[in-house]
Amino acid sequence: MKKVAVGILGATGAVGQRFVQLLTDHPWFEVTHLYASEKSAGRSYEQAVNWKVSAEIPAVMRRLIVNLCDPDLQNSPRVVFSALDSSVAGDIEERFAKRGFVVISNSSNHRMDADVPLLIPEVNPDHLDLLKLQKKKSGTSGCIITNPNCTTVGLAMVLKPLHDAFGVTKVIVTSMQALSGAGYPGVSSLDAIDNVVPYIKNEEEKIETEPLKLLGRVCPDGIINALFVIDADCNRVGVRDGHMESVTIEFEKKPSVNEVIQALRDFRALPQELGLPSAPNYPIVYREEADRPQPVLDRDIGRGMSVVVGRVRKSAIFDIKLTLLVHNTIRGAAGAAILNAELMKVKGLL
Amino acid sequence: MKKVAVGILGATGAVGQRFVQLLTDHPWFEVTHLYASEKSAGRSYEQAVNWKVSAEIPAVMRRLIVNLCDPDLQNSPRVVFSALDSSVAGDIEERFAKRGFVVISNSSNHRMDADVPLLIPEVNPDHLDLLKLQKKKSGTSGCIITNPNCTTVGLAMVLKPLHDAFGVTKVIVTSMQALSGAGYPGVSSLDAIDNVVPYIKNEEEKIETEPLKLLGRVCPDGIINALFVIDADCNRVGVRDGHMESVTIEFEKKPSVNEVIQALRDFRALPQELGLPSAPNYPIVYREEADRPQPVLDRDIGRGMSVVVGRVRKSAIFDIKLTLLVHNTIRGAAGAAILNAELMKVKGLL
Amino acid sequence: MKKVAVGILGATGAVGQRFVQLLTDHPWFEVTHLYASEKSAGRSYEQAVNWKVSAEIPAVMRRLIVNLCDPDLQNSPRVVFSALDSSVAGDIEERFAKRGFVVISNSSNHRMDADVPLLIPEVNPDHLDLLKLQKKKSGTSGCIITNPNCTTVGLAMVLKPLHDAFGVTKVIVTSMQALSGAGYPGVSSLDAIDNVVPYIKNEEEKIETEPLKLLGRVCPDGIINALFVIDADCNRVGVRDGHMESVTIEFEKKPSVNEVIQALRDFRALPQELGLPSAPNYPIVYREEADRPQPVLDRDIGRGMSVVVGRVRKSAIFDIKLTLLVHNTIRGAAGAAILNAELMKVKGLL
Amino acid sequence: MKKVAVGILGATGAVGQRFVQLLTDHPWFEVTHLYASEKSAGRSYEQAVNWKVSAEIPAVMRRLIVNLCDPDLQNSPRVVFSALDSSVAGDIEERFAKRGFVVISNSSNHRMDADVPLLIPEVNPDHLDLLKLQKKKSGTSGCIITNPNCTTVGLAMVLKPLHDAFGVTKVIVTSMQALSGAGYPGVSSLDAIDNVVPYIKNEEEKIETEPLKLLGRVCPDGIINALFVIDADCNRVGVRDGHMESVTIEFEKKPSVNEVIQALRDFRALPQELGLPSAPNYPIVYREEADRPQPVLDRDIGRGMSVVVGRVRKSAIFDIKLTLLVHNTIRGAAGAAILNAELMKVKGLL
């Protein structure tokens, strides 16, 4: 099978580096173009990037010349992943889509647009239907699809089988989020060592709204959001990778602890059925030990694509409490977008 | 004024060291006796202790000889602070109380005993009345009084003015607790660096029950607990000192954000009126910055005796969300017990 | 005594904040003016600063309006401390000196200038004589004096009594430096958590040269450097404050371990004699425990103005090995400059 | 090829777990027996171990029953790896050797015994000749061979090609060692967060002596040590895995910086020639970036079996300064012993 040529917008940033890493030797995609800001354009990737995700830049990427984020560049691949910062992603992604590109974005700008799919292949693969609406509206063959915020991904994947089975009505979540979520240099070491910062700008809003779209229903005119309510509190802790979430959930039906654990363990979805290359065998892994999940031990389960859950127990106020862990730069960012692209490939949308 | 001679049970442990530090140069108390296990007994404090709370052991304490925890020791002071581990505290404290000692304990063993005051001087000074019941029952002049769990202290102090004003009905709390709470050596560095441990043994039960006793009402036969419900999730994070708590509260009355902030800011109580030496000017300090409180910046406010609150805001599900910080080894342990002793001194109970 | 009015250049940065903190309630100095870049000028200090050195900005400083670094500002105090970044300090300090200001600088730019004193009051108070040379050359009453690099300060203070007694010939030093040395935001948390960075730009050169000037001899024409050789390797470790240095020293005379310890313990100097307000009782504190000094335990000894030494032992190759700790933002920066100013005050140079 | 059955002594500890991890799916060895102390014996490995090196215990090891460290156990494999604590390793290893076992040990007890090989296959494969001496002396076919201390391994591997080419005469080394080197629970988090501990018990002695044996020459009567001198200072820093070493070296010949870099880069040895399964392609990897190696980025190069060097530069006092990084629990412990076993297998010694 000939690989699909792809580009990476914002290839030098922290999430861009994860795209580069995860797309090297990908069985279906081949990175032919890297894009970044003026500061990097014209230089080799090796010269432009401050590489931080592993010891070495993948050899095949070193010599690639970084381009400006310009959709009119000749010979560009028609599929681009976007790791752009939200301060610039909105415009650039639109320009690429208008010129006929498929933009698979990790940025927050268009996530809540009525005609843009906010996609987790295990949760709402049918939301790809929105692309018809989007293309009709724009009159081009280009489009934008997005993956959720890193903290949202973990929460929505856990809520999916539980909502289907028991009907979620209320969710209170406190996150303890990793430093890599803020990019590089991101959080100052003086804010991280021996400290917790109880605030992440614009984060709680995303966690309170994105899952409602993700668990919503596709209609001819767009998405009808799920109707439960989420209350989020976000904290930055001194962890390199892996967002922890302490979650308390109220359900319509009143499931037992065991029923909840069973529903999480039994959860399989389309990416597992289709055997998508980045899909983990188990979208959710449940750990029985009293003190798990832990970032340092569990974040790489399923090559960082599984959400790891532990401590499912009765709540005295709602119904169930649990703790979850999601690898924020893999399942919560670059890996999420790549899984979206893999689903689109299978669906003939690339 | 002649100082009251006091002893410290468990003087070599982490909390014991804080007692030694905070009681050095105390205006009302003078440490004359230190007690610990067989391993330490007979040695000078300097030899017995692995001192960790500051650069140097206070000079006046260095040469004190450590005694066994034996209430029959001659010339013992009649007042002892207990920093004993809960694996041994139960028995030893009872033996001391039976022999007529006033035992002011930080240990959890007797906190929920029906006739033992669980005391925060700002919250429930009238619970000292339980001592009559206790002494009557035991037939001795000795007694035990306790301070709450370190995480409870912060929560109960914040709930106190809010419960009085608006009637608390439900509380969901996720803690991010400091390493010193587990003593020394306590948490392994390999569990702390680049990690969060989502479980602390026996901790959630304490936080879910102790505040109900603290905010309860004294009756002739004991305490009638407050009637609200608490749901707790406890996590250990890589912070040296200072427990953070993410709290969501439902009230009977529906206060505005400003009313809650005002109630916290206006809160003063008996220790402030009496000018107790360890009482902070403000039991609760409210910070307006979006990203506070933070352990490294705020834990020492009020010499570690103030609880610091920030981020009071609307909850979509209950009424109010907020973040609080309590210095776990000062306001949450040794400082708490010393403030209890100061109140007892003023009340003529020592 | 009327306090000397002083200003702080670069008052909003990390070292500037330490100046503000240490000069609040100083017995001899009163901060009347704060200076920073265009971004901050015109705003109150409270608005301009991202305050990080303690819970709260000192009340007296909050409302001070930040000025541009302009020597022609009316009513400026004639004495300014400089915490400017070295990218701008060179020019600005010169402009202030030319306009008659006494500039007491922590910046590196003019440290090695032939007519600028590089001063540690315990080490080379006579180097203030250079000011005559400097003023003669410039033809103004203004002048610049500097304190050394933070790592240099600790090393030079330890070498001083040893060089006087035993004649230092060679020094090999490996530093493990704290994060605050890079300012705020400074080092990224992703470079600090679970990591060591074995390089600090321009740092080794300073440590290899500054001590030679500090331990040099004043002559009519300037300083004749000390003649020993220093080899430095600098590393950044995940510590908030306190630089550790592993030092191996060769001497002309061959002192015993005890003689070295005794020389360090006996060391007193002019600041101690004069009782300068910021001078610690003991410029060097020796710790006998096998595992000290440690940053978290020992950095605040002498209010951060003592250098703490431990592990003096035989070297198999040179003569003596030892470990030292210096509080990099107090004795190594703001506190150093303030002690310099105190000495100048006593000498009638302010 | 039939796999060689092997056992692991001390299988539940930190290094024992690394053995279990690295020997799972090993092409030449199959773990059939696990041994530990009385506390664990009789339980399944899953029950006995507090597994910490990755998310999950390898499936094939879970159900293995842990045995006492008893050489008379029936059906024991004749080859055992020892990860025993040095407090018990001495005796147990001797008992196994006397009963005819080949004991491949990571423990320090017998490293400096005159007839025990202290082996790094890249450095001194010919030292296996000592086994003849050992077997002759003991009169059994059993034997003990050892790998060096974790910090020694990195240093000796770097010194090997340099000593061969340029003749090492003096080495001063300051280590910054990872927490995992102390096992689990090992270092308290309160000694690790925001701290450096400038002392590791018995460590400096090992680093000052072991390399001299490793680089020594085999003679009929044993090893004649290399003649240079090492001066070591060991520090514990807040890093999970990966020991950093700051090294200053004097040579007989005076190599240029480039000659040293070239010698390090060109270094290949017997394990590479033989293609031993655990041998890295490059025993030493040189990094040109100014700020490398760093533990978090470089410790896993060569699957943790390469030593990573950077910052080779002129020393003002000796000849060359450099920084090296060694993965302390892989190349510095379990991986080292396994590579030793692989070499013995090829040599027909198992």
PDB file of N, CA and C in Angstrom, chain D residues 83-131:
ATOM      1  N   ALA D  83      21.033 -10.566  42.784  1.00  0.00           N
ATOM      2  CA  ALA D  83      20.683  -9.174  43.054  1.00  0.00           C
ATOM      3  C   ALA D  83      20.515  -8.989  44.550  1.00  0.00           C
ATOM      4  N   LEU D  84      21.231  -9.807  45.301  1.00  0.00           N
ATOM      5  CA  LEU D  84      21.074  -9.769  46.761  1.00  0.00           C
ATOM      6  C   LEU D  84      21.663  -8.498  47.345  1.00  0.00           C
ATOM      7  N   ASP D  85      21.101  -8.075  48.445  1.00  0.00           N
ATOM      8  CA  ASP D  85      21.648  -6.958  49.194  1.00  0.00           C
ATOM      9  C   ASP D  85      22.999  -7.379  49.773  1.00  0.00           C
ATOM     10  N   SER D  86      23.935  -6.431  49.806  1.00  0.00           N
ATOM     11  CA  SER D  86      25.287  -6.787  50.247  1.00  0.00           C
ATOM     12  C   SER D  86      25.318  -7.244  51.714  1.00  0.00           C
ATOM     13  N   SER D  87      24.261  -6.968  52.451  1.00  0.00           N
ATOM     14  CA  SER D  87      24.248  -7.431  53.845  1.00  0.00           C
ATOM     15  C   SER D  87      24.139  -8.956  53.933  1.00  0.00           C
ATOM     16  N   VAL D  88      23.647  -9.597  52.887  1.00  0.00           N
ATOM     17  CA  VAL D  88      23.508 -11.056  52.912  1.00  0.00           C
ATOM     18  C   VAL D  88      24.185 -11.745  51.714  1.00  0.00           C
ATOM     19  N   ALA D  89      24.573 -10.988  50.717  1.00  0.00           N
ATOM     20  CA  ALA D  89      25.051 -11.596  49.473  1.00  0.00           C
ATOM     21  C   ALA D  89      26.317 -12.425  49.673  1.00  0.00           C
ATOM     22  N   GLY D  90      27.209 -11.939  50.511  1.00  0.00           N
ATOM     23  CA  GLY D  90      28.503 -12.599  50.670  1.00  0.00           C
ATOM     24  C   GLY D  90      28.359 -14.093  50.934  1.00  0.00           C
ATOM     25  N   ASP D  91      27.679 -14.418  51.993  1.00  0.00           N
ATOM     26  CA  ASP D  91      27.520 -15.813  52.394  1.00  0.00           C
ATOM     27  C   ASP D  91      26.726 -16.631  51.387  1.00  0.00           C
ATOM     28  N   ILE D  92      25.600 -16.114  50.987  1.00  0.00           N
ATOM     29  CA  ILE D  92      24.713 -16.893  50.118  1.00  0.00           C
ATOM     30  C   ILE D  92      25.404 -17.209  48.801  1.00  0.00           C
ATOM     31  N   GLU D  93      26.064 -16.215  48.233  1.00  0.00           N
ATOM     32  CA  GLU D  93      26.742 -16.459  46.955  1.00  0.00           C
ATOM     33  C   GLU D  93      27.823 -17.526  47.110  1.00  0.00           C
ATOM     34  N   GLU D  94      28.561 -17.462  48.203  1.00  0.00           N
ATOM     35  CA  GLU D  94      29.586 -18.485  48.426  1.00  0.00           C
ATOM     36  C   GLU D  94      28.972 -19.876  48.534  1.00  0.00           C
ATOM     37  N   ARG D  95      27.884 -19.970  49.250  1.00  0.00           N
ATOM     38  CA  ARG D  95      27.250 -21.279  49.392  1.00  0.00           C
ATOM     39  C   ARG D  95      26.796 -21.828  48.045  1.00  0.00           C
ATOM     40  N   PHE D  96      26.238 -20.973  47.220  1.00  0.00           N
ATOM     41  CA  PHE D  96      25.830 -21.438  45.884  1.00  0.00           C
ATOM     42  C   PHE D  96      27.053 -21.860  45.062  1.00  0.00           C
ATOM     43  N   ALA D  97      28.107 -21.060  45.100  1.00  0.00           N
ATOM     44  CA  ALA D  97      29.296 -21.391  44.310  1.00  0.00           C
ATOM     45  C   ALA D  97      29.885 -22.727  44.763  1.00  0.00           C
ATOM     46  N   LYS D  98      29.953 -22.922  46.074  1.00  0.00           N
ATOM     47  CA  LYS D  98      30.511 -24.174  46.594  1.00  0.00           C
ATOM     48  C   LYS D  98      29.708 -25.387  46.149  1.00  0.00           C
ATOM     49  N   ARG D  99      28.410 -25.189  45.970  1.00  0.00           N
ATOM     50  CA  ARG D  99      27.582 -26.300  45.528  1.00  0.00           C
ATOM     51  C   ARG D  99      27.559 -26.434  44.017  1.00  0.00           C
ATOM     52  N   GLY D 100      28.465 -25.732  43.332  1.00  0.00           N
ATOM     53  CA  GLY D 100      28.603 -25.955  41.906  1.00  0.00           C
ATOM     54  C   GLY D 100      27.837 -24.985  41.010  1.00  0.00           C
ATOM     55  N   PHE D 101      27.224 -23.959  41.590  1.00  0.00           N
ATOM     56  CA  PHE D 101      26.494 -22.992  40.780  1.00  0.00           C
ATOM     57  C   PHE D 101      27.441 -21.952  40.170  1.00  0.00           C
ATOM     58  N   VAL D 102      27.067 -21.492  38.992  1.00  0.00           N
ATOM     59  CA  VAL D 102      27.703 -20.287  38.467  1.00  0.00           C
ATOM     60  C   VAL D 102      26.887 -19.101  38.966  1.00  0.00           C
ATOM     61  N   VAL D 103      27.525 -18.279  39.780  1.00  0.00           N
ATOM     62  CA  VAL D 103      26.841 -17.129  40.383  1.00  0.00           C
ATOM     63  C   VAL D 103      27.311 -15.864  39.678  1.00  0.00           C
ATOM     64  N   ILE D 104      26.380 -15.213  38.992  1.00  0.00           N
ATOM     65  CA  ILE D 104      26.705 -13.987  38.256  1.00  0.00           C
ATOM     66  C   ILE D 104      26.100 -12.846  39.049  1.00  0.00           C
ATOM     67  N   SER D 105      26.969 -12.119  39.759  1.00  0.00           N
ATOM     68  CA  SER D 105      26.479 -11.266  40.827  1.00  0.00           C
ATOM     69  C   SER D 105      26.617  -9.790  40.532  1.00  0.00           C
ATOM     70  N   ASN D 106      25.627  -9.053  40.972  1.00  0.00           N
ATOM     71  CA  ASN D 106      25.682  -7.593  40.956  1.00  0.00           C
ATOM     72  C   ASN D 106      26.091  -7.046  42.316  1.00  0.00           C
ATOM     73  N   SER D 107      26.265  -7.890  43.297  1.00  0.00           N
ATOM     74  CA  SER D 107      26.556  -7.418  44.649  1.00  0.00           C
ATOM     75  C   SER D 107      28.029  -7.074  44.794  1.00  0.00           C
ATOM     76  N   SER D 108      28.322  -6.248  45.787  1.00  0.00           N
ATOM     77  CA  SER D 108      29.678  -5.733  45.915  1.00  0.00           C
ATOM     78  C   SER D 108      30.604  -6.667  46.694  1.00  0.00           C
ATOM     79  N   ASN D 109      30.037  -7.649  47.391  1.00  0.00           N
ATOM     80  CA  ASN D 109      30.826  -8.392  48.384  1.00  0.00           C
ATOM     81  C   ASN D 109      32.102  -9.021  47.845  1.00  0.00           C
ATOM     82  N   HIS D 110      32.006  -9.693  46.708  1.00  0.00           N
ATOM     83  CA  HIS D 110      33.174 -10.433  46.224  1.00  0.00           C
ATOM     84  C   HIS D 110      33.908  -9.736  45.086  1.00  0.00           C
ATOM     85  N   ARG D 111      33.506  -8.512  44.775  1.00  0.00           N
ATOM     86  CA  ARG D 111      34.099  -7.847  43.608  1.00  0.00           C
ATOM     87  C   ARG D 111      35.613  -7.755  43.667  1.00  0.00           C
ATOM     88  N   MET D 112      36.144  -7.465  44.839  1.00  0.00           N
ATOM     89  CA  MET D 112      37.581  -7.233  44.928  1.00  0.00           C
ATOM     90  C   MET D 112      38.341  -8.486  45.377  1.00  0.00           C
ATOM     91  N   ASP D 113      37.661  -9.614  45.483  1.00  0.00           N
ATOM     92  CA  ASP D 113      38.367 -10.859  45.804  1.00  0.00           C
ATOM     93  C   ASP D 113      39.384 -11.155  44.706  1.00  0.00           C
ATOM     94  N   ALA D 114      40.524 -11.633  45.121  1.00  0.00           N
ATOM     95  CA  ALA D 114      41.635 -11.782  44.174  1.00  0.00           C
ATOM     96  C   ALA D 114      41.320 -12.747  43.037  1.00  0.00           C
ATOM     97  N   ASP D 115      40.474 -13.736  43.301  1.00  0.00           N
ATOM     98  CA  ASP D 115      40.214 -14.733  42.260  1.00  0.00           C
ATOM     99  C   ASP D 115      38.813 -14.625  41.659  1.00  0.00           C
ATOM    100  N   VAL D 116      38.161 -13.519  41.904  1.00  0.00           N
ATOM    101  CA  VAL D 116      36.816 -13.309  41.335  1.00  0.00           C
ATOM    102  C   VAL D 116      36.907 -12.268  40.219  1.00  0.00           C
ATOM    103  N   PRO D 117      36.470 -12.623  39.014  1.00  0.00           N
ATOM    104  CA  PRO D 117      36.476 -11.619  37.950  1.00  0.00           C
ATOM    105  C   PRO D 117      35.490 -10.484  38.263  1.00  0.00           C
ATOM    106  N   LEU D 118      35.987  -9.284  38.097  1.00  0.00           N
ATOM    107  CA  LEU D 118      35.131  -8.088  38.114  1.00  0.00           C
ATOM    108  C   LEU D 118      35.070  -7.671  36.656  1.00  0.00           C
ATOM    109  N   LEU D 119      33.926  -7.887  36.033  1.00  0.00           N
ATOM    110  CA  LEU D 119      33.895  -7.957  34.571  1.00  0.00           C
ATOM    111  C   LEU D 119      32.984  -6.916  33.924  1.00  0.00           C
ATOM    112  N   ILE D 120      33.513  -6.270  32.897  1.00  0.00           N
ATOM    113  CA  ILE D 120      32.709  -5.545  31.907  1.00  0.00           C
ATOM    114  C   ILE D 120      33.159  -6.098  30.561  1.00  0.00           C
ATOM    115  N   PRO D 121      32.300  -6.765  29.834  1.00  0.00           N
ATOM    116  CA  PRO D 121      32.742  -7.444  28.615  1.00  0.00           C
ATOM    117  C   PRO D 121      33.442  -6.534  27.620  1.00  0.00           C
ATOM    118  N   GLU D 122      33.094  -5.266  27.587  1.00  0.00           N
ATOM    119  CA  GLU D 122      33.790  -4.338  26.684  1.00  0.00           C
ATOM    120  C   GLU D 122      35.170  -3.953  27.205  1.00  0.00           C
ATOM    121  N   VAL D 123      35.405  -4.148  28.485  1.00  0.00           N
ATOM    122  CA  VAL D 123      36.616  -3.605  29.097  1.00  0.00           C
ATOM    123  C   VAL D 123      37.670  -4.685  29.348  1.00  0.00           C
ATOM    124  N   ASN D 124      37.280  -5.773  29.958  1.00  0.00           N
ATOM    125  CA  ASN D 124      38.293  -6.759  30.379  1.00  0.00           C
ATOM    126  C   ASN D 124      37.797  -8.192  30.255  1.00  0.00           C
ATOM    127  N   PRO D 125      37.380  -8.605  29.052  1.00  0.00           N
ATOM    128  CA  PRO D 125      36.843  -9.959  28.899  1.00  0.00           C
ATOM    129  C   PRO D 125      37.857 -11.031  29.295  1.00  0.00           C
ATOM    130  N   ASP D 126      39.144 -10.711  29.161  1.00  0.00           N
ATOM    131  CA  ASP D 126      40.172 -11.690  29.505  1.00  0.00           C
ATOM    132  C   ASP D 126      40.219 -11.977  31.005  1.00  0.00           C
ATOM    133  N   HIS D 127      39.608 -11.160  31.808  1.00  0.00           N
ATOM    134  CA  HIS D 127      39.603 -11.415  33.258  1.00  0.00           C
ATOM    135  C   HIS D 127      38.807 -12.672  33.611  1.00  0.00           C
ATOM    136  N   LEU D 128      38.054 -13.183  32.656  1.00  0.00           N
ATOM    137  CA  LEU D 128      37.364 -14.462  32.908  1.00  0.00           C
ATOM    138  C   LEU D 128      38.377 -15.579  33.215  1.00  0.00           C
ATOM    139  N   ASP D 129      39.626 -15.367  32.788  1.00  0.00           N
ATOM    140  CA  ASP D 129      40.673 -16.354  33.098  1.00  0.00           C
ATOM    141  C   ASP D 129      40.809 -16.606  34.596  1.00  0.00           C
ATOM    142  N   LEU D 130      40.431 -15.603  35.387  1.00  0.00           N
ATOM    143  CA  LEU D 130      40.527 -15.766  36.847  1.00  0.00           C
ATOM    144  C   LEU D 130      39.703 -16.955  37.332  1.00  0.00           C
ATOM    145  N   LEU D 131      38.714 -17.342  36.537  1.00  0.00           N
ATOM    146  CA  LEU D 131      37.848 -18.434  36.987  1.00  0.00           C
ATOM    147  C   LEU D 131      38.631 -19.729  37.167  1.00  0.00           C
TER     148      LEU D 131
END
